[in-house]
Structure formats: C-alpha cells, structure tokens
C-alpha atoms as a PDB file:
ATOM      1  CA  UNK A   1      96.139  86.530 100.900  1.00  0.00           C
ATOM      2  CA  UNK A   2      98.644  84.574 102.984  1.00  0.00           C
ATOM      3  CA  UNK A   3      98.445  80.811 102.756  1.00  0.00           C
ATOM      4  CA  UNK A   4      98.987  79.535 106.297  1.00  0.00           C
ATOM      5  CA  UNK A   5     100.395  76.302 104.918  1.00  0.00           C
ATOM      6  CA  UNK A   6     103.301  78.269 103.430  1.00  0.00           C
ATOM      7  CA  UNK A   7     104.310  80.236 106.546  1.00  0.00           C
ATOM      8  CA  UNK A   8     107.017  77.789 107.608  1.00  0.00           C
ATOM      9  CA  UNK A   9     109.431  76.004 105.320  1.00  0.00           C
ATOM     10  CA  UNK A  10     112.028  73.410 106.202  1.00  0.00           C
ATOM     11  CA  UNK A  11     114.299  74.764 103.458  1.00  0.00           C
ATOM     12  CA  UNK A  12     116.544  77.756 104.340  1.00  0.00           C
ATOM     13  CA  UNK A  13     115.869  80.865 102.193  1.00  0.00           C
ATOM     14  CA  UNK A  14     119.325  80.912 100.585  1.00  0.00           C
ATOM     15  CA  UNK A  15     118.929  77.298  99.519  1.00  0.00           C
ATOM     16  CA  UNK A  16     115.326  77.836  98.420  1.00  0.00           C
ATOM     17  CA  UNK A  17     116.203  80.857  96.239  1.00  0.00           C
ATOM     18  CA  UNK A  18     119.454  79.258  95.020  1.00  0.00           C
ATOM     19  CA  UNK A  19     121.240  82.614  94.965  1.00  0.00           C
ATOM     20  CA  UNK A  20     124.943  82.849  95.758  1.00  0.00           C
ATOM     21  CA  UNK A  21     125.553  85.612  98.265  1.00  0.00           C
ATOM     22  CA  UNK A  22     129.047  86.959  98.803  1.00  0.00           C
ATOM     23  CA  UNK A  23     130.171  86.821 102.431  1.00  0.00           C
ATOM     24  CA  UNK A  24     130.057  90.197 104.166  1.00  0.00           C
ATOM     25  CA  UNK A  25     131.404  90.631 107.713  1.00  0.00           C
ATOM     26  CA  UNK A  26     129.866  93.010 110.223  1.00  0.00           C
ATOM     27  CA  UNK A  27     131.022  96.589 109.791  1.00  0.00           C
ATOM     28  CA  UNK A  28     130.146  98.720 112.803  1.00  0.00           C
ATOM     29  CA  UNK A  29     131.157 102.254 113.727  1.00  0.00           C
ATOM     30  CA  UNK A  30     130.273 104.528 116.664  1.00  0.00           C
ATOM     31  CA  UNK A  31     127.881 106.552 114.503  1.00  0.00           C
ATOM     32  CA  UNK A  32     126.013 103.585 113.054  1.00  0.00           C
ATOM     33  CA  UNK A  33     125.822 101.867 116.445  1.00  0.00           C
ATOM     34  CA  UNK A  34     124.281 105.055 117.830  1.00  0.00           C
ATOM     35  CA  UNK A  35     121.705 105.005 115.018  1.00  0.00           C
ATOM     36  CA  UNK A  36     120.980 101.276 115.406  1.00  0.00           C
ATOM     37  CA  UNK A  37     120.641 101.544 119.178  1.00  0.00           C
ATOM     38  CA  UNK A  38     117.918 104.159 118.930  1.00  0.00           C
ATOM     39  CA  UNK A  39     116.228 102.644 115.890  1.00  0.00           C
ATOM     40  CA  UNK A  40     115.946  99.074 117.198  1.00  0.00           C
ATOM     41  CA  UNK A  41     114.951 100.231 120.694  1.00  0.00           C
ATOM     42  CA  UNK A  42     112.309 102.530 119.192  1.00  0.00           C
ATOM     43  CA  UNK A  43     110.892  99.668 117.140  1.00  0.00           C
ATOM     44  CA  UNK A  44     110.248  97.655 120.300  1.00  0.00           C
ATOM     45  CA  UNK A  45     108.736 100.621 122.112  1.00  0.00           C
ATOM     46  CA  UNK A  46     106.426 101.241 119.170  1.00  0.00           C
ATOM     47  CA  UNK A  47     105.078  97.675 119.013  1.00  0.00           C
ATOM     48  CA  UNK A  48     105.239  96.297 122.557  1.00  0.00           C
ATOM     49  CA  UNK A  49     103.791  97.401 125.873  1.00  0.00           C
ATOM     50  CA  UNK A  50     106.838  96.289 127.859  1.00  0.00           C
ATOM     51  CA  UNK A  51     110.179  94.499 127.696  1.00  0.00           C
ATOM     52  CA  UNK A  52     110.916  92.406 130.783  1.00  0.00           C
ATOM     53  CA  UNK A  53     113.936  90.262 131.527  1.00  0.00           C
ATOM     54  CA  UNK A  54     115.408  88.022 134.223  1.00  0.00           C
ATOM     55  CA  UNK A  55     118.548  85.992 134.813  1.00  0.00           C
ATOM     56  CA  UNK A  56     120.997  88.797 134.102  1.00  0.00           C
ATOM     57  CA  UNK A  57     122.857  87.783 137.270  1.00  0.00           C
ATOM     58  CA  UNK A  58     123.906  84.604 135.415  1.00  0.00           C
ATOM     59  CA  UNK A  59     125.653  86.796 132.876  1.00  0.00           C
ATOM     60  CA  UNK A  60     127.286  88.969 135.525  1.00  0.00           C
ATOM     61  CA  UNK A  61     128.667  85.917 137.353  1.00  0.00           C
ATOM     62  CA  UNK A  62     130.523  84.722 134.281  1.00  0.00           C
ATOM     63  CA  UNK A  63     134.280  85.022 133.835  1.00  0.00           C
ATOM     64  CA  UNK A  64     134.542  88.355 131.953  1.00  0.00           C
ATOM     65  CA  UNK A  65     137.699  87.167 130.193  1.00  0.00           C
ATOM     66  CA  UNK A  66     135.841  84.314 128.470  1.00  0.00           C
ATOM     67  CA  UNK A  67     134.211  84.753 125.027  1.00  0.00           C
ATOM     68  CA  UNK A  68     130.449  84.279 125.144  1.00  0.00           C
ATOM     69  CA  UNK A  69     127.834  82.876 122.773  1.00  0.00           C
ATOM     70  CA  UNK A  70     124.121  83.389 123.383  1.00  0.00           C
ATOM     71  CA  UNK A  71     121.678  81.023 121.699  1.00  0.00           C
ATOM     72  CA  UNK A  72     117.910  81.391 121.422  1.00  0.00           C
ATOM     73  CA  UNK A  73     114.878  79.945 119.621  1.00  0.00           C
ATOM     74  CA  UNK A  74     113.801  81.580 116.372  1.00  0.00           C
ATOM     75  CA  UNK A  75     110.048  81.945 115.885  1.00  0.00           C
ATOM     76  CA  UNK A  76     109.605  85.322 114.217  1.00  0.00           C
ATOM     77  CA  UNK A  77     111.121  88.467 112.715  1.00  0.00           C
ATOM     78  CA  UNK A  78     111.435  90.244 116.093  1.00  0.00           C
ATOM     79  CA  UNK A  79     113.976  87.769 117.512  1.00  0.00           C
ATOM     80  CA  UNK A  80     116.978  89.569 116.035  1.00  0.00           C
ATOM     81  CA  UNK A  81     115.731  92.958 117.295  1.00  0.00           C
ATOM     82  CA  UNK A  82     115.262  91.488 120.769  1.00  0.00           C
ATOM     83  CA  UNK A  83     118.763  89.974 120.652  1.00  0.00           C
ATOM     84  CA  UNK A  84     120.203  93.339 119.656  1.00  0.00           C
ATOM     85  CA  UNK A  85     118.602  95.057 122.657  1.00  0.00           C
ATOM     86  CA  UNK A  86     119.732  92.294 125.026  1.00  0.00           C
ATOM     87  CA  UNK A  87     123.357  92.719 123.958  1.00  0.00           C
ATOM     88  CA  UNK A  88     123.532  96.459 123.387  1.00  0.00           C
ATOM     89  CA  UNK A  89     121.013  97.869 125.857  1.00  0.00           C
ATOM     90  CA  UNK A  90     121.165  95.414 128.746  1.00  0.00           C
ATOM     91  CA  UNK A  91     124.719  94.092 128.571  1.00  0.00           C
ATOM     92  CA  UNK A  92     126.481  97.058 126.908  1.00  0.00           C
ATOM     93  CA  UNK A  93     128.208  94.851 124.338  1.00  0.00           C
ATOM     94  CA  UNK A  94     128.124  94.700 120.547  1.00  0.00           C
ATOM     95  CA  UNK A  95     126.004  91.972 119.008  1.00  0.00           C
ATOM     96  CA  UNK A  96     127.311  89.783 116.208  1.00  0.00           C
ATOM     97  CA  UNK A  97     124.295  88.217 114.538  1.00  0.00           C
ATOM     98  CA  UNK A  98     124.289  85.642 111.735  1.00  0.00           C
ATOM     99  CA  UNK A  99     121.672  86.617 109.127  1.00  0.00           C
ATOM    100  CA  UNK A 100     120.530  84.898 105.953  1.00  0.00           C
ATOM    101  CA  UNK A 101     120.037  87.003 102.816  1.00  0.00           C
ATOM    102  CA  UNK A 102     121.836  89.996 104.284  1.00  0.00           C
ATOM    103  CA  UNK A 103     122.040  91.416 100.756  1.00  0.00           C
ATOM    104  CA  UNK A 104     118.357  92.337 101.166  1.00  0.00           C
ATOM    105  CA  UNK A 105     119.096  94.353 104.330  1.00  0.00           C
ATOM    106  CA  UNK A 106     122.718  95.561 103.908  1.00  0.00           C
ATOM    107  CA  UNK A 107     122.471  98.266 106.583  1.00  0.00           C
ATOM    108  CA  UNK A 108     122.146  95.540 109.233  1.00  0.00           C
ATOM    109  CA  UNK A 109     125.918  95.051 108.831  1.00  0.00           C
ATOM    110  CA  UNK A 110     126.342  98.438 110.497  1.00  0.00           C
ATOM    111  CA  UNK A 111     124.518  97.133 113.551  1.00  0.00           C
ATOM    112  CA  UNK A 112     126.618  93.973 113.863  1.00  0.00           C
ATOM    113  CA  UNK A 113     125.053  91.467 111.438  1.00  0.00           C
ATOM    114  CA  UNK A 114     126.982  89.245 109.042  1.00  0.00           C
ATOM    115  CA  UNK A 115     125.629  86.911 106.429  1.00  0.00           C
ATOM    116  CA  UNK A 116     125.493  83.146 106.095  1.00  0.00           C
ATOM    117  CA  UNK A 117     124.790  81.163 102.954  1.00  0.00           C
ATOM    118  CA  UNK A 118     123.036  77.889 103.760  1.00  0.00           C
ATOM    119  CA  UNK A 119     122.969  76.459 100.278  1.00  0.00           C
ATOM    120  CA  UNK A 120     125.422  73.823 101.477  1.00  0.00           C
ATOM    121  CA  UNK A 121     127.663  73.062 104.473  1.00  0.00           C
ATOM    122  CA  UNK A 122     130.629  74.273 102.412  1.00  0.00           C
ATOM    123  CA  UNK A 123     128.916  77.583 101.604  1.00  0.00           C
ATOM    124  CA  UNK A 124     128.169  78.290 105.276  1.00  0.00           C
ATOM    125  CA  UNK A 125     131.705  77.480 106.456  1.00  0.00           C
ATOM    126  CA  UNK A 126     132.983  81.033 105.944  1.00  0.00           C
ATOM    127  CA  UNK A 127     130.369  82.379 108.354  1.00  0.00           C
ATOM    128  CA  UNK A 128     131.207  79.695 110.922  1.00  0.00           C
ATOM    129  CA  UNK A 129     134.942  80.472 110.778  1.00  0.00           C
ATOM    130  CA  UNK A 130     134.198  84.191 111.045  1.00  0.00           C
ATOM    131  CA  UNK A 131     132.053  83.491 114.128  1.00  0.00           C
ATOM    132  CA  UNK A 132     135.057  81.918 115.834  1.00  0.00           C
ATOM    133  CA  UNK A 133     137.283  84.878 114.969  1.00  0.00           C
ATOM    134  CA  UNK A 134     134.948  87.593 116.266  1.00  0.00           C
ATOM    135  CA  UNK A 135     134.724  85.878 119.650  1.00  0.00           C
ATOM    136  CA  UNK A 136     138.294  86.957 120.219  1.00  0.00           C
ATOM    137  CA  UNK A 137     137.039  90.508 120.786  1.00  0.00           C
ATOM    138  CA  UNK A 138     135.479  90.423 124.255  1.00  0.00           C
ATOM    139  CA  UNK A 139     133.343  93.441 123.388  1.00  0.00           C
ATOM    140  CA  UNK A 140     131.361  91.149 121.070  1.00  0.00           C
ATOM    141  CA  UNK A 141     128.581  88.729 121.911  1.00  0.00           C
ATOM    142  CA  UNK A 142     127.794  86.137 119.265  1.00  0.00           C
ATOM    143  CA  UNK A 143     123.997  85.767 119.245  1.00  0.00           C
ATOM    144  CA  UNK A 144     122.820  82.759 117.277  1.00  0.00           C
ATOM    145  CA  UNK A 145     119.649  80.839 116.364  1.00  0.00           C
ATOM    146  CA  UNK A 146     120.905  77.240 116.202  1.00  0.00           C
ATOM    147  CA  UNK A 147     117.652  75.800 114.821  1.00  0.00           C
ATOM    148  CA  UNK A 148     118.857  77.294 111.563  1.00  0.00           C
ATOM    149  CA  UNK A 149     115.387  78.268 110.364  1.00  0.00           C
ATOM    150  CA  UNK A 150     112.279  79.998 111.695  1.00  0.00           C
ATOM    151  CA  UNK A 151     110.015  77.581 113.540  1.00  0.00           C
ATOM    152  CA  UNK A 152     106.433  78.073 114.803  1.00  0.00           C
ATOM    153  CA  UNK A 153     106.115  79.606 118.307  1.00  0.00           C
ATOM    154  CA  UNK A 154     106.901  77.115 121.082  1.00  0.00           C
ATOM    155  CA  UNK A 155     107.775  74.430 118.523  1.00  0.00           C
ATOM    156  CA  UNK A 156     108.903  71.153 120.090  1.00  0.00           C
ATOM    157  CA  UNK A 157     111.252  69.443 120.153  1.00  0.00           C
ATOM    158  CA  UNK A 158     113.916  72.120 119.877  1.00  0.00           C
ATOM    159  CA  UNK A 159     116.546  70.609 117.617  1.00  0.00           C
ATOM    160  CA  UNK A 160     119.773  72.313 116.619  1.00  0.00           C
ATOM    161  CA  UNK A 161     121.902  72.144 113.531  1.00  0.00           C
ATOM    162  CA  UNK A 162     125.586  71.435 114.125  1.00  0.00           C
ATOM    163  CA  UNK A 163     126.904  74.989 113.591  1.00  0.00           C
ATOM    164  CA  UNK A 164     126.781  76.068 117.239  1.00  0.00           C
ATOM    165  CA  UNK A 165     128.748  73.025 118.431  1.00  0.00           C
ATOM    166  CA  UNK A 166     131.337  73.621 115.697  1.00  0.00           C
ATOM    167  CA  UNK A 167     131.799  77.269 116.721  1.00  0.00           C
ATOM    168  CA  UNK A 168     131.969  76.408 120.424  1.00  0.00           C
ATOM    169  CA  UNK A 169     134.538  73.649 119.930  1.00  0.00           C
ATOM    170  CA  UNK A 170     136.804  75.743 117.695  1.00  0.00           C
ATOM    171  CA  UNK A 171     136.514  78.793 119.985  1.00  0.00           C
ATOM    172  CA  UNK A 172     137.328  76.763 123.103  1.00  0.00           C
ATOM    173  CA  UNK A 173     140.475  75.473 121.432  1.00  0.00           C
ATOM    174  CA  UNK A 174     141.489  78.896 120.158  1.00  0.00           C
ATOM    175  CA  UNK A 175     140.800  80.881 123.350  1.00  0.00           C
ATOM    176  CA  UNK A 176     141.098  78.204 126.028  1.00  0.00           C
ATOM    177  CA  UNK A 177     137.399  78.229 126.910  1.00  0.00           C
ATOM    178  CA  UNK A 178     134.071  79.608 125.749  1.00  0.00           C
ATOM    179  CA  UNK A 179     130.843  80.387 127.611  1.00  0.00           C
ATOM    180  CA  UNK A 180     127.415  79.566 126.192  1.00  0.00           C
ATOM    181  CA  UNK A 181     124.183  81.056 127.530  1.00  0.00           C
ATOM    182  CA  UNK A 182     120.657  79.888 126.570  1.00  0.00           C
ATOM    183  CA  UNK A 183     118.073  82.645 126.102  1.00  0.00           C
ATOM    184  CA  UNK A 184     114.315  82.008 126.339  1.00  0.00           C
ATOM    185  CA  UNK A 185     112.145  84.594 124.571  1.00  0.00           C
ATOM    186  CA  UNK A 186     108.368  84.865 124.484  1.00  0.00           C
ATOM    187  CA  UNK A 187     105.880  87.405 123.186  1.00  0.00           C
ATOM    188  CA  UNK A 188     102.684  87.465 125.234  1.00  0.00           C
ATOM    189  CA  UNK A 189      99.602  89.521 126.023  1.00  0.00           C
ATOM    190  CA  UNK A 190      99.500  90.152 129.779  1.00  0.00           C
ATOM    191  CA  UNK A 191      96.361  92.132 130.647  1.00  0.00           C
ATOM    192  CA  UNK A 192      97.108  94.854 128.133  1.00  0.00           C
ATOM    193  CA  UNK A 193      96.035  95.340 124.527  1.00  0.00           C
ATOM    194  CA  UNK A 194      99.670  95.177 123.384  1.00  0.00           C
ATOM    195  CA  UNK A 195     102.012  92.208 123.791  1.00  0.00           C
ATOM    196  CA  UNK A 196     105.071  92.152 126.027  1.00  0.00           C
ATOM    197  CA  UNK A 197     108.551  90.765 125.389  1.00  0.00           C
ATOM    198  CA  UNK A 198     109.695  88.323 128.083  1.00  0.00           C
ATOM    199  CA  UNK A 199     113.353  87.275 128.183  1.00  0.00           C
ATOM    200  CA  UNK A 200     114.966  84.780 130.551  1.00  0.00           C
ATOM    201  CA  UNK A 201     118.725  84.248 130.556  1.00  0.00           C
ATOM    202  CA  UNK A 202     119.775  80.770 131.607  1.00  0.00           C
ATOM    203  CA  UNK A 203     122.829  79.524 133.433  1.00  0.00           C
ATOM    204  CA  UNK A 204     126.227  79.687 131.739  1.00  0.00           C
ATOM    205  CA  UNK A 205     127.607  76.522 130.146  1.00  0.00           C
ATOM    206  CA  UNK A 206     131.395  76.662 130.001  1.00  0.00           C
ATOM    207  CA  UNK A 207     133.295  74.603 127.467  1.00  0.00           C
ATOM    208  CA  UNK A 208     137.001  74.143 128.131  1.00  0.00           C
ATOM    209  CA  UNK A 209     139.589  73.465 125.475  1.00  0.00           C
ATOM    210  CA  UNK A 210     139.336  69.952 124.112  1.00  0.00           C
ATOM    211  CA  UNK A 211     137.614  67.780 121.520  1.00  0.00           C
ATOM    212  CA  UNK A 212     133.896  67.105 121.946  1.00  0.00           C
ATOM    213  CA  UNK A 213     131.333  64.832 120.382  1.00  0.00           C
ATOM    214  CA  UNK A 214     129.547  67.497 118.331  1.00  0.00           C
ATOM    215  CA  UNK A 215     126.354  65.505 117.871  1.00  0.00           C
ATOM    216  CA  UNK A 216     126.089  64.794 121.587  1.00  0.00           C
ATOM    217  CA  UNK A 217     126.909  68.386 122.520  1.00  0.00           C
ATOM    218  CA  UNK A 218     124.403  69.699 119.956  1.00  0.00           C
ATOM    219  CA  UNK A 219     121.643  67.573 121.494  1.00  0.00           C
ATOM    220  CA  UNK A 220     122.643  68.701 124.990  1.00  0.00           C
ATOM    221  CA  UNK A 221     122.432  72.381 124.059  1.00  0.00           C
ATOM    222  CA  UNK A 222     119.061  71.871 122.370  1.00  0.00           C
ATOM    223  CA  UNK A 223     117.688  70.083 125.443  1.00  0.00           C
ATOM    224  CA  UNK A 224     119.040  72.836 127.703  1.00  0.00           C
ATOM    225  CA  UNK A 225     117.295  75.579 125.728  1.00  0.00           C
ATOM    226  CA  UNK A 226     114.063  73.586 125.535  1.00  0.00           C
ATOM    227  CA  UNK A 227     113.982  73.123 129.314  1.00  0.00           C
ATOM    228  CA  UNK A 228     114.576  76.836 129.872  1.00  0.00           C
ATOM    229  CA  UNK A 229     111.832  77.795 127.400  1.00  0.00           C
ATOM    230  CA  UNK A 230     109.408  75.301 128.954  1.00  0.00           C
ATOM    231  CA  UNK A 231     110.191  76.654 132.425  1.00  0.00           C
ATOM    232  CA  UNK A 232     109.554  80.215 131.283  1.00  0.00           C
ATOM    233  CA  UNK A 233     106.252  79.239 129.657  1.00  0.00           C
ATOM    234  CA  UNK A 234     105.166  77.318 132.759  1.00  0.00           C
ATOM    235  CA  UNK A 235     105.986  80.248 135.048  1.00  0.00           C
ATOM    236  CA  UNK A 236     104.112  82.742 132.890  1.00  0.00           C
ATOM    237  CA  UNK A 237     101.082  80.478 132.461  1.00  0.00           C
ATOM    238  CA  UNK A 238     100.893  80.224 136.277  1.00  0.00           C
ATOM    239  CA  UNK A 239     101.255  83.968 136.801  1.00  0.00           C
ATOM    240  CA  UNK A 240     104.742  83.663 138.276  1.00  0.00           C
ATOM    241  CA  UNK A 241     106.744  86.749 137.277  1.00  0.00           C
ATOM    242  CA  UNK A 242     109.157  86.711 140.183  1.00  0.00           C
ATOM    243  CA  UNK A 243     112.600  88.045 139.312  1.00  0.00           C
ATOM    244  CA  UNK A 244     111.660  90.022 136.207  1.00  0.00           C
ATOM    245  CA  UNK A 245     113.115  93.496 135.717  1.00  0.00           C
ATOM    246  CA  UNK A 246     111.805  96.006 133.191  1.00  0.00           C
ATOM    247  CA  UNK A 247     113.752  97.600 130.353  1.00  0.00           C
ATOM    248  CA  UNK A 248     110.751  99.725 129.422  1.00  0.00           C
ATOM    249  CA  UNK A 249     107.025  99.874 130.069  1.00  0.00           C
ATOM    250  CA  UNK A 250     104.681 102.115 128.130  1.00  0.00           C
ATOM    251  CA  UNK A 251     102.170 104.480 129.641  1.00  0.00           C
ATOM    252  CA  UNK A 252      98.599 103.269 129.373  1.00  0.00           C
ATOM    253  CA  UNK A 253      96.624 104.499 126.370  1.00  0.00           C
ATOM    254  CA  UNK A 254      94.000 107.147 127.142  1.00  0.00           C
ATOM    255  CA  UNK A 255      91.110 104.665 126.943  1.00  0.00           C
ATOM    256  CA  UNK A 256      92.907 102.277 129.316  1.00  0.00           C
ATOM    257  CA  UNK A 257      93.431 105.121 131.786  1.00  0.00           C
ATOM    258  CA  UNK A 258      89.688 105.879 131.643  1.00  0.00           C
ATOM    259  CA  UNK A 259      88.974 102.178 132.173  1.00  0.00           C
ATOM    260  CA  UNK A 260      91.215 102.101 135.248  1.00  0.00           C
ATOM    261  CA  UNK A 261      89.458 105.142 136.702  1.00  0.00           C
ATOM    262  CA  UNK A 262      86.015 103.680 136.061  1.00  0.00           C
ATOM    263  CA  UNK A 263      87.021 100.546 137.949  1.00  0.00           C
ATOM    264  CA  UNK A 264      87.664 102.681 141.023  1.00  0.00           C
ATOM    265  CA  UNK A 265      84.231 104.294 140.944  1.00  0.00           C
ATOM    266  CA  UNK A 266      81.702 102.692 143.274  1.00  0.00           C
ATOM    267  CA  UNK A 267      78.134 103.086 142.020  1.00  0.00           C
ATOM    268  CA  UNK A 268      75.630 102.799 144.857  1.00  0.00           C
ATOM    269  CA  UNK A 269      72.980 100.154 144.390  1.00  0.00           C
ATOM    270  CA  UNK A 270      74.740  98.757 141.355  1.00  0.00           C
ATOM    271  CA  UNK A 271      76.019  95.666 143.132  1.00  0.00           C
ATOM    272  CA  UNK A 272      79.515  96.403 141.767  1.00  0.00           C
END
C-alpha cells in the first residue's frame, strides 16, 4: 500500500540512494529514433483521450539559427514522454533530456536522454557542461525540468534550481545567444472518461552573450513559467480552449457512442 506522505521527497533520488552513476551521454541513431517515436507516441495514445497544444507559432517565429532550451514543470512520470512528443512529433527535432538514475532505464539514451547525478553540485557539473555542448547542434532541443525534482501537480511557488541559468549563460557566451521557451503542461479530464494532455508554449526569451546575475535570472524564469501555467489553468477552468490544435484524438469508446446516440433520441412525454 502506498503511503501518500512518501509520494514526494525534497531529496533527489541519486542523493537519496547515494549511488555513484557514471555519466552517459545521449546515443541516438535513425533506427532507435524510429522505435522511440512510435513507442512514446503509442504510450500517449494508449493512456490519453487527446493531446492538444497551442503557442507553436512562438516557436516558429524564433531565429532558427539560435540554440533553444525548453523548460517545463515536473509533476509526474509522463512529463518526459510529453516532452519527447513535443520535440520529435510537433517540432521535428531531437530531444535532449536530462534524466536521473538513467542506469535503471539505459535504453532511454537511444531516444535522446542523458544522465545527471545530483549527489552534489560537483557531481552534476558534467551533465551541465554536456548540456551546453549539445546546444551547438541545432537539430537538438534541450528539454529540462528546472525544479530539479518531481513536485505535486500545480505546486506553487514554482522555484528553480540554478542549473538552467548556468546552461543558458554558458550557451549564450559560446554561441552568441540562446533562446529559452517556457512550456505549460496539464493533464485533465474534459468530458471524457480518459484524461487529455494540454500543452501551451510560451513566448521566447532570448539571452544574448554576456554575464548575468544567475540568481536573479533563475527567479525570473521561474516566475515566467508560473505565470504561463497559471494562465493555462485559468483558461481551462473557464472553458477557454481557443487556439488549441490537436496532435491526436481518440475515437469514442463503444459505450460513449451509445450514450451520444441516446442523447439524440427524443422520448415523447418524457419531459426530456
């Protein structure tokens, strides 16, 4: 039986387990990307009624010659799968995703994941430096969860660790500039018996070459993501779905189709 009090820990898994994990970079290939694309897309189709997204025009308006980092909240296991489909299915780029305890899921390397050891700031430095290097390939999108640990759904305030600001500053110096895009993600039931994935891409933040106050920039990015997530939640709670496109939507189950037909039947004298 799961103890609800133990669902969320403030201690990262690698630090909690105190196991040294050797750094392993992403190792993709056309074959394994083909497998991952179908596998991760199929997982979403199997569990969710629909995947809807908006704000892709913000991505398309960016300077295509600028490296890009996407950052999102992290509330559950599906977040990485959603990020993969955003990058690979919607944007036709390869994801580079920082994952703790990658030794437990080594095949994720083939889809674009690389590991990070959070036992100490020194242990995680190799992953941070690697993040800067992979941004040099414009076919990559670095997709990151700057909270550094899984938080409860819609947890507030959204507070970031310093890793994202470090990567952004080093990348802007190395490549001249870097683009950062906040991503709001929610999983909601919307008049169907299965939940839907809702994704909203925020406006691009461009960081030009130069030194920044990392603490100040970290707080700014956290506030930016929190405002986007709050806006998305407000819109959905008020039934405002304007601007959403659909990656996929399942057919209704047989019993839902019967229900829809019954709703169209007018029974005389029934008062319906």
